[in-house]
Amino acid sequence: MTSGSITENDAPTPGGWVVQIGAAPSESSARTMLSDASGKLGSLKNARSYVERFEKNGKIFFRARFIGFGGRDDAINVCNQLKQQKLSCLAMQS
């Protein structure tokens, strides 16, 4: 699994599936969330972690997400595994 700030080259494919585990006020906090989730799950198959910057109500936040799923079922399966580890997540189409 790789991790990094999102760039155009590794952005989710339109219509592809992502699993968001949260948003944080700093990039380092978002990376910590991704690291913790990866550690609890062990294997995320072909998923890659990334941090996406966004602005809401004039404030900057950073989304902690995984991409690289084969489809809806893969993303939902990973999200369900995260929930079993008491982590919140949202599987959604990009």
PDB file of N, CA and C in Angstrom:
ATOM      1  N   MET A   1       0.842  -1.165   0.000  1.00  0.00           N
ATOM      2  CA  MET A   1       0.000   0.000   0.000  1.00  0.00           C
ATOM      3  C   MET A   1       0.890   1.231   0.000  1.00  0.00           C
ATOM      4  N   THR A   2       0.499   2.233  -0.755  1.00  0.00           N
ATOM      5  CA  THR A   2       1.252   3.462  -0.791  1.00  0.00           C
ATOM      6  C   THR A   2       0.438   4.564  -0.151  1.00  0.00           C
ATOM      7  N   SER A   3       1.095   5.611   0.255  1.00  0.00           N
ATOM      8  CA  SER A   3       0.407   6.717   0.901  1.00  0.00           C
ATOM      9  C   SER A   3       0.996   8.018   0.395  1.00  0.00           C
ATOM     10  N   GLY A   4       0.159   9.019   0.266  1.00  0.00           N
ATOM     11  CA  GLY A   4       0.652  10.319  -0.139  1.00  0.00           C
ATOM     12  C   GLY A   4      -0.488  11.267  -0.370  1.00  0.00           C
ATOM     13  N   SER A   5      -0.149  12.513  -0.576  1.00  0.00           N
ATOM     14  CA  SER A   5      -1.173  13.481  -0.928  1.00  0.00           C
ATOM     15  C   SER A   5      -1.661  13.155  -2.316  1.00  0.00           C
ATOM     16  N   ILE A   6      -2.908  13.407  -2.552  1.00  0.00           N
ATOM     17  CA  ILE A   6      -3.485  13.040  -3.835  1.00  0.00           C
ATOM     18  C   ILE A   6      -2.972  13.966  -4.933  1.00  0.00           C
ATOM     19  N   THR A   7      -2.714  13.393  -6.074  1.00  0.00           N
ATOM     20  CA  THR A   7      -2.357  14.153  -7.257  1.00  0.00           C
ATOM     21  C   THR A   7      -3.311  13.727  -8.360  1.00  0.00           C
ATOM     22  N   GLU A   8      -3.278  14.429  -9.464  1.00  0.00           N
ATOM     23  CA  GLU A   8      -4.173  14.071 -10.570  1.00  0.00           C
ATOM     24  C   GLU A   8      -3.943  12.634 -11.031  1.00  0.00           C
ATOM     25  N   ASN A   9      -2.700  12.166 -10.967  1.00  0.00           N
ATOM     26  CA  ASN A   9      -2.382  10.829 -11.464  1.00  0.00           C
ATOM     27  C   ASN A   9      -2.947   9.715 -10.600  1.00  0.00           C
ATOM     28  N   ASP A  10      -3.093   9.951  -9.288  1.00  0.00           N
ATOM     29  CA  ASP A  10      -3.608   8.870  -8.456  1.00  0.00           C
ATOM     30  C   ASP A  10      -4.970   9.187  -7.858  1.00  0.00           C
ATOM     31  N   ALA A  11      -5.658  10.132  -8.476  1.00  0.00           N
ATOM     32  CA  ALA A  11      -7.013  10.445  -8.041  1.00  0.00           C
ATOM     33  C   ALA A  11      -7.910   9.252  -8.326  1.00  0.00           C
ATOM     34  N   PRO A  12      -8.965   9.092  -7.539  1.00  0.00           N
ATOM     35  CA  PRO A  12      -9.887   7.996  -7.806  1.00  0.00           C
ATOM     36  C   PRO A  12     -10.447   8.096  -9.218  1.00  0.00           C
ATOM     37  N   THR A  13     -10.600   6.958  -9.844  1.00  0.00           N
ATOM     38  CA  THR A  13     -11.196   6.914 -11.170  1.00  0.00           C
ATOM     39  C   THR A  13     -12.660   7.322 -11.043  1.00  0.00           C
ATOM     40  N   PRO A  14     -13.134   8.237 -11.893  1.00  0.00           N
ATOM     41  CA  PRO A  14     -14.546   8.588 -11.812  1.00  0.00           C
ATOM     42  C   PRO A  14     -15.410   7.325 -11.882  1.00  0.00           C
ATOM     43  N   GLY A  15     -16.291   7.175 -10.922  1.00  0.00           N
ATOM     44  CA  GLY A  15     -17.134   5.988 -10.842  1.00  0.00           C
ATOM     45  C   GLY A  15     -16.493   4.868 -10.037  1.00  0.00           C
ATOM     46  N   GLY A  16     -15.203   5.025  -9.684  1.00  0.00           N
ATOM     47  CA  GLY A  16     -14.520   4.033  -8.853  1.00  0.00           C
ATOM     48  C   GLY A  16     -14.953   4.166  -7.396  1.00  0.00           C
ATOM     49  N   TRP A  17     -14.559   3.213  -6.593  1.00  0.00           N
ATOM     50  CA  TRP A  17     -14.973   3.198  -5.193  1.00  0.00           C
ATOM     51  C   TRP A  17     -13.845   3.611  -4.274  1.00  0.00           C
ATOM     52  N   VAL A  18     -14.195   4.390  -3.248  1.00  0.00           N
ATOM     53  CA  VAL A  18     -13.254   4.815  -2.224  1.00  0.00           C
ATOM     54  C   VAL A  18     -13.841   4.480  -0.859  1.00  0.00           C
ATOM     55  N   VAL A  19     -12.972   4.328   0.123  1.00  0.00           N
ATOM     56  CA  VAL A  19     -13.396   4.168   1.513  1.00  0.00           C
ATOM     57  C   VAL A  19     -12.785   5.326   2.289  1.00  0.00           C
ATOM     58  N   GLN A  20     -13.651   6.182   2.809  1.00  0.00           N
ATOM     59  CA  GLN A  20     -13.193   7.311   3.614  1.00  0.00           C
ATOM     60  C   GLN A  20     -13.327   6.937   5.075  1.00  0.00           C
ATOM     61  N   ILE A  21     -12.242   7.155   5.835  1.00  0.00           N
ATOM     62  CA  ILE A  21     -12.282   6.803   7.253  1.00  0.00           C
ATOM     63  C   ILE A  21     -12.388   8.026   8.140  1.00  0.00           C
ATOM     64  N   GLY A  22     -12.338   9.202   7.548  1.00  0.00           N
ATOM     65  CA  GLY A  22     -12.506  10.412   8.341  1.00  0.00           C
ATOM     66  C   GLY A  22     -11.878  11.609   7.678  1.00  0.00           C
ATOM     67  N   ALA A  23     -11.966  12.728   8.381  1.00  0.00           N
ATOM     68  CA  ALA A  23     -11.338  13.968   7.939  1.00  0.00           C
ATOM     69  C   ALA A  23     -10.696  14.599   9.169  1.00  0.00           C
ATOM     70  N   ALA A  24      -9.597  15.285   8.943  1.00  0.00           N
ATOM     71  CA  ALA A  24      -8.836  15.860  10.048  1.00  0.00           C
ATOM     72  C   ALA A  24      -8.425  17.292   9.699  1.00  0.00           C
ATOM     73  N   PRO A  25      -8.104  18.085  10.717  1.00  0.00           N
ATOM     74  CA  PRO A  25      -7.700  19.468  10.469  1.00  0.00           C
ATOM     75  C   PRO A  25      -6.262  19.619   9.966  1.00  0.00           C
ATOM     76  N   SER A  26      -5.488  18.521   9.975  1.00  0.00           N
ATOM     77  CA  SER A  26      -4.121  18.597   9.464  1.00  0.00           C
ATOM     78  C   SER A  26      -3.810  17.350   8.637  1.00  0.00           C
ATOM     79  N   GLU A  27      -2.867  17.498   7.713  1.00  0.00           N
ATOM     80  CA  GLU A  27      -2.478  16.372   6.874  1.00  0.00           C
ATOM     81  C   GLU A  27      -1.856  15.264   7.724  1.00  0.00           C
ATOM     82  N   SER A  28      -1.055  15.643   8.715  1.00  0.00           N
ATOM     83  CA  SER A  28      -0.413  14.620   9.550  1.00  0.00           C
ATOM     84  C   SER A  28      -1.446  13.834  10.361  1.00  0.00           C
ATOM     85  N   SER A  29      -2.498  14.483  10.815  1.00  0.00           N
ATOM     86  CA  SER A  29      -3.566  13.771  11.537  1.00  0.00           C
ATOM     87  C   SER A  29      -4.281  12.782  10.624  1.00  0.00           C
ATOM     88  N   ALA A  30      -4.513  13.194   9.375  1.00  0.00           N
ATOM     89  CA  ALA A  30      -5.170  12.298   8.419  1.00  0.00           C
ATOM     90  C   ALA A  30      -4.271  11.095   8.127  1.00  0.00           C
ATOM     91  N   ARG A  31      -2.972  11.328   7.992  1.00  0.00           N
ATOM     92  CA  ARG A  31      -2.035  10.226   7.742  1.00  0.00           C
ATOM     93  C   ARG A  31      -1.991   9.260   8.932  1.00  0.00           C
ATOM     94  N   THR A  32      -2.079   9.790  10.128  1.00  0.00           N
ATOM     95  CA  THR A  32      -2.111   8.942  11.323  1.00  0.00           C
ATOM     96  C   THR A  32      -3.353   8.066  11.317  1.00  0.00           C
ATOM     97  N   MET A  33      -4.490   8.631  10.915  1.00  0.00           N
ATOM     98  CA  MET A  33      -5.727   7.848  10.824  1.00  0.00           C
ATOM     99  C   MET A  33      -5.549   6.686   9.849  1.00  0.00           C
ATOM    100  N   LEU A  34      -4.939   6.967   8.704  1.00  0.00           N
ATOM    101  CA  LEU A  34      -4.723   5.928   7.692  1.00  0.00           C
ATOM    102  C   LEU A  34      -3.769   4.850   8.203  1.00  0.00           C
ATOM    103  N   SER A  35      -2.731   5.265   8.877  1.00  0.00           N
ATOM    104  CA  SER A  35      -1.759   4.319   9.419  1.00  0.00           C
ATOM    105  C   SER A  35      -2.410   3.416  10.472  1.00  0.00           C
ATOM    106  N   ASP A  36      -3.201   4.012  11.351  1.00  0.00           N
ATOM    107  CA  ASP A  36      -3.899   3.230  12.378  1.00  0.00           C
ATOM    108  C   ASP A  36      -4.850   2.214  11.750  1.00  0.00           C
ATOM    109  N   ALA A  37      -5.601   2.652  10.751  1.00  0.00           N
ATOM    110  CA  ALA A  37      -6.551   1.751  10.083  1.00  0.00           C
ATOM    111  C   ALA A  37      -5.812   0.618   9.388  1.00  0.00           C
ATOM    112  N   SER A  38      -4.712   0.935   8.717  1.00  0.00           N
ATOM    113  CA  SER A  38      -3.923  -0.094   8.032  1.00  0.00           C
ATOM    114  C   SER A  38      -3.391  -1.113   9.029  1.00  0.00           C
ATOM    115  N   GLY A  39      -2.946  -0.634  10.171  1.00  0.00           N
ATOM    116  CA  GLY A  39      -2.418  -1.522  11.197  1.00  0.00           C
ATOM    117  C   GLY A  39      -3.466  -2.453  11.779  1.00  0.00           C
ATOM    118  N   LYS A  40      -4.687  -1.979  11.883  1.00  0.00           N
ATOM    119  CA  LYS A  40      -5.758  -2.804  12.446  1.00  0.00           C
ATOM    120  C   LYS A  40      -6.278  -3.834  11.461  1.00  0.00           C
ATOM    121  N   LEU A  41      -6.188  -3.525  10.175  1.00  0.00           N
ATOM    122  CA  LEU A  41      -6.704  -4.451   9.168  1.00  0.00           C
ATOM    123  C   LEU A  41      -5.644  -5.410   8.652  1.00  0.00           C
ATOM    124  N   GLY A  42      -4.417  -4.960   8.661  1.00  0.00           N
ATOM    125  CA  GLY A  42      -3.366  -5.807   8.113  1.00  0.00           C
ATOM    126  C   GLY A  42      -3.330  -5.704   6.605  1.00  0.00           C
ATOM    127  N   SER A  43      -4.144  -6.478   5.930  1.00  0.00           N
ATOM    128  CA  SER A  43      -4.110  -6.517   4.475  1.00  0.00           C
ATOM    129  C   SER A  43      -5.274  -5.738   3.882  1.00  0.00           C
ATOM    130  N   LEU A  44      -4.948  -4.766   3.065  1.00  0.00           N
ATOM    131  CA  LEU A  44      -5.978  -4.028   2.338  1.00  0.00           C
ATOM    132  C   LEU A  44      -5.918  -4.351   0.849  1.00  0.00           C
ATOM    133  N   LYS A  45      -5.346  -5.500   0.530  1.00  0.00           N
ATOM    134  CA  LYS A  45      -5.221  -5.956  -0.858  1.00  0.00           C
ATOM    135  C   LYS A  45      -4.529  -4.911  -1.704  1.00  0.00           C
ATOM    136  N   ASN A  46      -5.184  -4.429  -2.739  1.00  0.00           N
ATOM    137  CA  ASN A  46      -4.577  -3.465  -3.659  1.00  0.00           C
ATOM    138  C   ASN A  46      -4.906  -2.027  -3.302  1.00  0.00           C
ATOM    139  N   ALA A  47      -5.520  -1.816  -2.152  1.00  0.00           N
ATOM    140  CA  ALA A  47      -5.912  -0.459  -1.770  1.00  0.00           C
ATOM    141  C   ALA A  47      -4.680   0.399  -1.517  1.00  0.00           C
ATOM    142  N   ARG A  48      -4.818   1.664  -1.886  1.00  0.00           N
ATOM    143  CA  ARG A  48      -3.780   2.648  -1.618  1.00  0.00           C
ATOM    144  C   ARG A  48      -4.388   3.737  -0.742  1.00  0.00           C
ATOM    145  N   SER A  49      -3.608   4.221   0.198  1.00  0.00           N
ATOM    146  CA  SER A  49      -4.099   5.304   1.044  1.00  0.00           C
ATOM    147  C   SER A  49      -3.721   6.638   0.425  1.00  0.00           C
ATOM    148  N   TYR A  50      -4.544   7.635   0.673  1.00  0.00           N
ATOM    149  CA  TYR A  50      -4.194   8.982   0.247  1.00  0.00           C
ATOM    150  C   TYR A  50      -4.931   9.995   1.101  1.00  0.00           C
ATOM    151  N   VAL A  51      -4.391  11.196   1.075  1.00  0.00           N
ATOM    152  CA  VAL A  51      -4.966  12.314   1.812  1.00  0.00           C
ATOM    153  C   VAL A  51      -5.413  13.340   0.785  1.00  0.00           C
ATOM    154  N   GLU A  52      -6.636  13.792   0.936  1.00  0.00           N
ATOM    155  CA  GLU A  52      -7.190  14.778   0.004  1.00  0.00           C
ATOM    156  C   GLU A  52      -7.545  16.047   0.767  1.00  0.00           C
ATOM    157  N   ARG A  53      -6.994  17.149   0.328  1.00  0.00           N
ATOM    158  CA  ARG A  53      -7.256  18.446   0.953  1.00  0.00           C
ATOM    159  C   ARG A  53      -8.577  19.004   0.420  1.00  0.00           C
ATOM    160  N   PHE A  54      -9.377  19.602   1.324  1.00  0.00           N
ATOM    161  CA  PHE A  54     -10.598  20.273   0.885  1.00  0.00           C
ATOM    162  C   PHE A  54     -10.913  21.419   1.837  1.00  0.00           C
ATOM    163  N   GLU A  55     -11.748  22.313   1.372  1.00  0.00           N
ATOM    164  CA  GLU A  55     -12.130  23.475   2.172  1.00  0.00           C
ATOM    165  C   GLU A  55     -13.617  23.426   2.459  1.00  0.00           C
ATOM    166  N   LYS A  56     -13.980  23.735   3.695  1.00  0.00           N
ATOM    167  CA  LYS A  56     -15.392  23.781   4.079  1.00  0.00           C
ATOM    168  C   LYS A  56     -15.579  24.947   5.041  1.00  0.00           C
ATOM    169  N   ASN A  57     -16.510  25.811   4.705  1.00  0.00           N
ATOM    170  CA  ASN A  57     -16.801  26.989   5.526  1.00  0.00           C
ATOM    171  C   ASN A  57     -15.551  27.811   5.829  1.00  0.00           C
ATOM    172  N   GLY A  58     -14.676  27.934   4.838  1.00  0.00           N
ATOM    173  CA  GLY A  58     -13.475  28.730   4.982  1.00  0.00           C
ATOM    174  C   GLY A  58     -12.341  28.051   5.736  1.00  0.00           C
ATOM    175  N   LYS A  59     -12.521  26.805   6.136  1.00  0.00           N
ATOM    176  CA  LYS A  59     -11.478  26.072   6.855  1.00  0.00           C
ATOM    177  C   LYS A  59     -10.958  24.930   5.985  1.00  0.00           C
ATOM    178  N   ILE A  60      -9.677  24.606   6.145  1.00  0.00           N
ATOM    179  CA  ILE A  60      -9.036  23.534   5.389  1.00  0.00           C
ATOM    180  C   ILE A  60      -9.076  22.248   6.212  1.00  0.00           C
ATOM    181  N   PHE A  61      -9.466  21.163   5.560  1.00  0.00           N
ATOM    182  CA  PHE A  61      -9.482  19.834   6.175  1.00  0.00           C
ATOM    183  C   PHE A  61      -8.793  18.856   5.232  1.00  0.00           C
ATOM    184  N   PHE A  62      -8.520  17.679   5.757  1.00  0.00           N
ATOM    185  CA  PHE A  62      -7.848  16.641   4.976  1.00  0.00           C
ATOM    186  C   PHE A  62      -8.590  15.326   5.138  1.00  0.00           C
ATOM    187  N   ARG A  63      -9.092  14.791   4.013  1.00  0.00           N
ATOM    188  CA  ARG A  63      -9.805  13.515   4.033  1.00  0.00           C
ATOM    189  C   ARG A  63      -8.808  12.359   4.043  1.00  0.00           C
ATOM    190  N   ALA A  64      -9.073  11.364   4.875  1.00  0.00           N
ATOM    191  CA  ALA A  64      -8.260  10.145   4.922  1.00  0.00           C
ATOM    192  C   ALA A  64      -9.027   9.068   4.169  1.00  0.00           C
ATOM    193  N   ARG A  65      -8.471   8.615   3.049  1.00  0.00           N
ATOM    194  CA  ARG A  65      -9.199   7.681   2.180  1.00  0.00           C
ATOM    195  C   ARG A  65      -8.300   6.563   1.670  1.00  0.00           C
ATOM    196  N   PHE A  66      -8.967   5.483   1.287  1.00  0.00           N
ATOM    197  CA  PHE A  66      -8.315   4.381   0.579  1.00  0.00           C
ATOM    198  C   PHE A  66      -8.969   4.273  -0.788  1.00  0.00           C
ATOM    199  N   ILE A  67      -8.157   4.012  -1.819  1.00  0.00           N
ATOM    200  CA  ILE A  67      -8.653   3.811  -3.182  1.00  0.00           C
ATOM    201  C   ILE A  67      -8.027   2.534  -3.728  1.00  0.00           C
ATOM    202  N   GLY A  68      -8.493   2.131  -4.910  1.00  0.00           N
ATOM    203  CA  GLY A  68      -7.899   0.979  -5.582  1.00  0.00           C
ATOM    204  C   GLY A  68      -8.712  -0.294  -5.412  1.00  0.00           C
ATOM    205  N   PHE A  69      -9.992  -0.153  -5.166  1.00  0.00           N
ATOM    206  CA  PHE A  69     -10.857  -1.318  -4.981  1.00  0.00           C
ATOM    207  C   PHE A  69     -11.366  -1.833  -6.320  1.00  0.00           C
ATOM    208  N   GLY A  70     -11.606  -3.138  -6.384  1.00  0.00           N
ATOM    209  CA  GLY A  70     -12.100  -3.765  -7.597  1.00  0.00           C
ATOM    210  C   GLY A  70     -13.535  -3.401  -7.908  1.00  0.00           C
ATOM    211  N   GLY A  71     -14.253  -2.882  -6.940  1.00  0.00           N
ATOM    212  CA  GLY A  71     -15.646  -2.524  -7.137  1.00  0.00           C
ATOM    213  C   GLY A  71     -16.342  -2.287  -5.812  1.00  0.00           C
ATOM    214  N   ARG A  72     -17.646  -2.139  -5.900  1.00  0.00           N
ATOM    215  CA  ARG A  72     -18.476  -1.837  -4.738  1.00  0.00           C
ATOM    216  C   ARG A  72     -18.308  -2.864  -3.625  1.00  0.00           C
ATOM    217  N   ASP A  73     -18.364  -4.148  -3.968  1.00  0.00           N
ATOM    218  CA  ASP A  73     -18.287  -5.201  -2.952  1.00  0.00           C
ATOM    219  C   ASP A  73     -16.968  -5.168  -2.194  1.00  0.00           C
ATOM    220  N   ASP A  74     -15.862  -4.934  -2.903  1.00  0.00           N
ATOM    221  CA  ASP A  74     -14.556  -4.855  -2.238  1.00  0.00           C
ATOM    222  C   ASP A  74     -14.510  -3.691  -1.259  1.00  0.00           C
ATOM    223  N   ALA A  75     -15.000  -2.528  -1.679  1.00  0.00           N
ATOM    224  CA  ALA A  75     -14.984  -1.343  -0.818  1.00  0.00           C
ATOM    225  C   ALA A  75     -15.867  -1.557   0.409  1.00  0.00           C
ATOM    226  N   ILE A  76     -17.040  -2.119   0.214  1.00  0.00           N
ATOM    227  CA  ILE A  76     -17.946  -2.366   1.340  1.00  0.00           C
ATOM    228  C   ILE A  76     -17.361  -3.401   2.288  1.00  0.00           C
ATOM    229  N   ASN A  77     -16.713  -4.415   1.758  1.00  0.00           N
ATOM    230  CA  ASN A  77     -16.090  -5.434   2.588  1.00  0.00           C
ATOM    231  C   ASN A  77     -15.011  -4.823   3.489  1.00  0.00           C
ATOM    232  N   VAL A  78     -14.160  -3.971   2.917  1.00  0.00           N
ATOM    233  CA  VAL A  78     -13.118  -3.313   3.713  1.00  0.00           C
ATOM    234  C   VAL A  78     -13.755  -2.407   4.769  1.00  0.00           C
ATOM    235  N   CYS A  79     -14.786  -1.682   4.385  1.00  0.00           N
ATOM    236  CA  CYS A  79     -15.467  -0.811   5.337  1.00  0.00           C
ATOM    237  C   CYS A  79     -16.067  -1.637   6.486  1.00  0.00           C
ATOM    238  N   ASN A  80     -16.669  -2.750   6.173  1.00  0.00           N
ATOM    239  CA  ASN A  80     -17.234  -3.614   7.218  1.00  0.00           C
ATOM    240  C   ASN A  80     -16.147  -4.143   8.150  1.00  0.00           C
ATOM    241  N   GLN A  81     -14.982  -4.479   7.596  1.00  0.00           N
ATOM    242  CA  GLN A  81     -13.867  -4.933   8.430  1.00  0.00           C
ATOM    243  C   GLN A  81     -13.397  -3.814   9.358  1.00  0.00           C
ATOM    244  N   LEU A  82     -13.360  -2.589   8.835  1.00  0.00           N
ATOM    245  CA  LEU A  82     -12.973  -1.445   9.661  1.00  0.00           C
ATOM    246  C   LEU A  82     -13.979  -1.236  10.794  1.00  0.00           C
ATOM    247  N   LYS A  83     -15.259  -1.372  10.483  1.00  0.00           N
ATOM    248  CA  LYS A  83     -16.297  -1.204  11.507  1.00  0.00           C
ATOM    249  C   LYS A  83     -16.173  -2.261  12.598  1.00  0.00           C
ATOM    250  N   GLN A  84     -15.767  -3.468  12.232  1.00  0.00           N
ATOM    251  CA  GLN A  84     -15.550  -4.525  13.236  1.00  0.00           C
ATOM    252  C   GLN A  84     -14.412  -4.156  14.177  1.00  0.00           C
ATOM    253  N   GLN A  85     -13.505  -3.310  13.703  1.00  0.00           N
ATOM    254  CA  GLN A  85     -12.386  -2.835  14.524  1.00  0.00           C
ATOM    255  C   GLN A  85     -12.733  -1.522  15.236  1.00  0.00           C
ATOM    256  N   LYS A  86     -14.020  -1.186  15.249  1.00  0.00           N
ATOM    257  CA  LYS A  86     -14.519   0.033  15.911  1.00  0.00           C
ATOM    258  C   LYS A  86     -14.041   1.322  15.231  1.00  0.00           C
ATOM    259  N   LEU A  87     -13.814   1.258  13.936  1.00  0.00           N
ATOM    260  CA  LEU A  87     -13.434   2.445  13.171  1.00  0.00           C
ATOM    261  C   LEU A  87     -14.601   2.831  12.268  1.00  0.00           C
ATOM    262  N   SER A  88     -14.831   4.111  12.146  1.00  0.00           N
ATOM    263  CA  SER A  88     -15.903   4.556  11.262  1.00  0.00           C
ATOM    264  C   SER A  88     -15.372   4.639   9.835  1.00  0.00           C
ATOM    265  N   CYS A  89     -16.271   4.481   8.875  1.00  0.00           N
ATOM    266  CA  CYS A  89     -15.873   4.584   7.470  1.00  0.00           C
ATOM    267  C   CYS A  89     -17.104   4.772   6.612  1.00  0.00           C
ATOM    268  N   LEU A  90     -16.847   5.120   5.388  1.00  0.00           N
ATOM    269  CA  LEU A  90     -17.909   5.309   4.412  1.00  0.00           C
ATOM    270  C   LEU A  90     -17.392   4.841   3.063  1.00  0.00           C
ATOM    271  N   ALA A  91     -18.035   3.825   2.490  1.00  0.00           N
ATOM    272  CA  ALA A  91     -17.690   3.358   1.146  1.00  0.00           C
ATOM    273  C   ALA A  91     -18.566   4.138   0.171  1.00  0.00           C
ATOM    274  N   MET A  92     -17.938   4.749  -0.835  1.00  0.00           N
ATOM    275  CA  MET A  92     -18.708   5.557  -1.782  1.00  0.00           C
ATOM    276  C   MET A  92     -18.046   5.574  -3.144  1.00  0.00           C
ATOM    277  N   GLN A  93     -18.861   5.891  -4.129  1.00  0.00           N
ATOM    278  CA  GLN A  93     -18.359   6.009  -5.482  1.00  0.00           C
ATOM    279  C   GLN A  93     -17.804   7.410  -5.668  1.00  0.00           C
ATOM    280  N   SER A  94     -16.674   7.496  -6.367  1.00  0.00           N
ATOM    281  CA  SER A  94     -16.082   8.805  -6.592  1.00  0.00           C
ATOM    282  C   SER A  94     -16.683   9.479  -7.804  1.00  0.00           C
TER     283      SER A  94
END
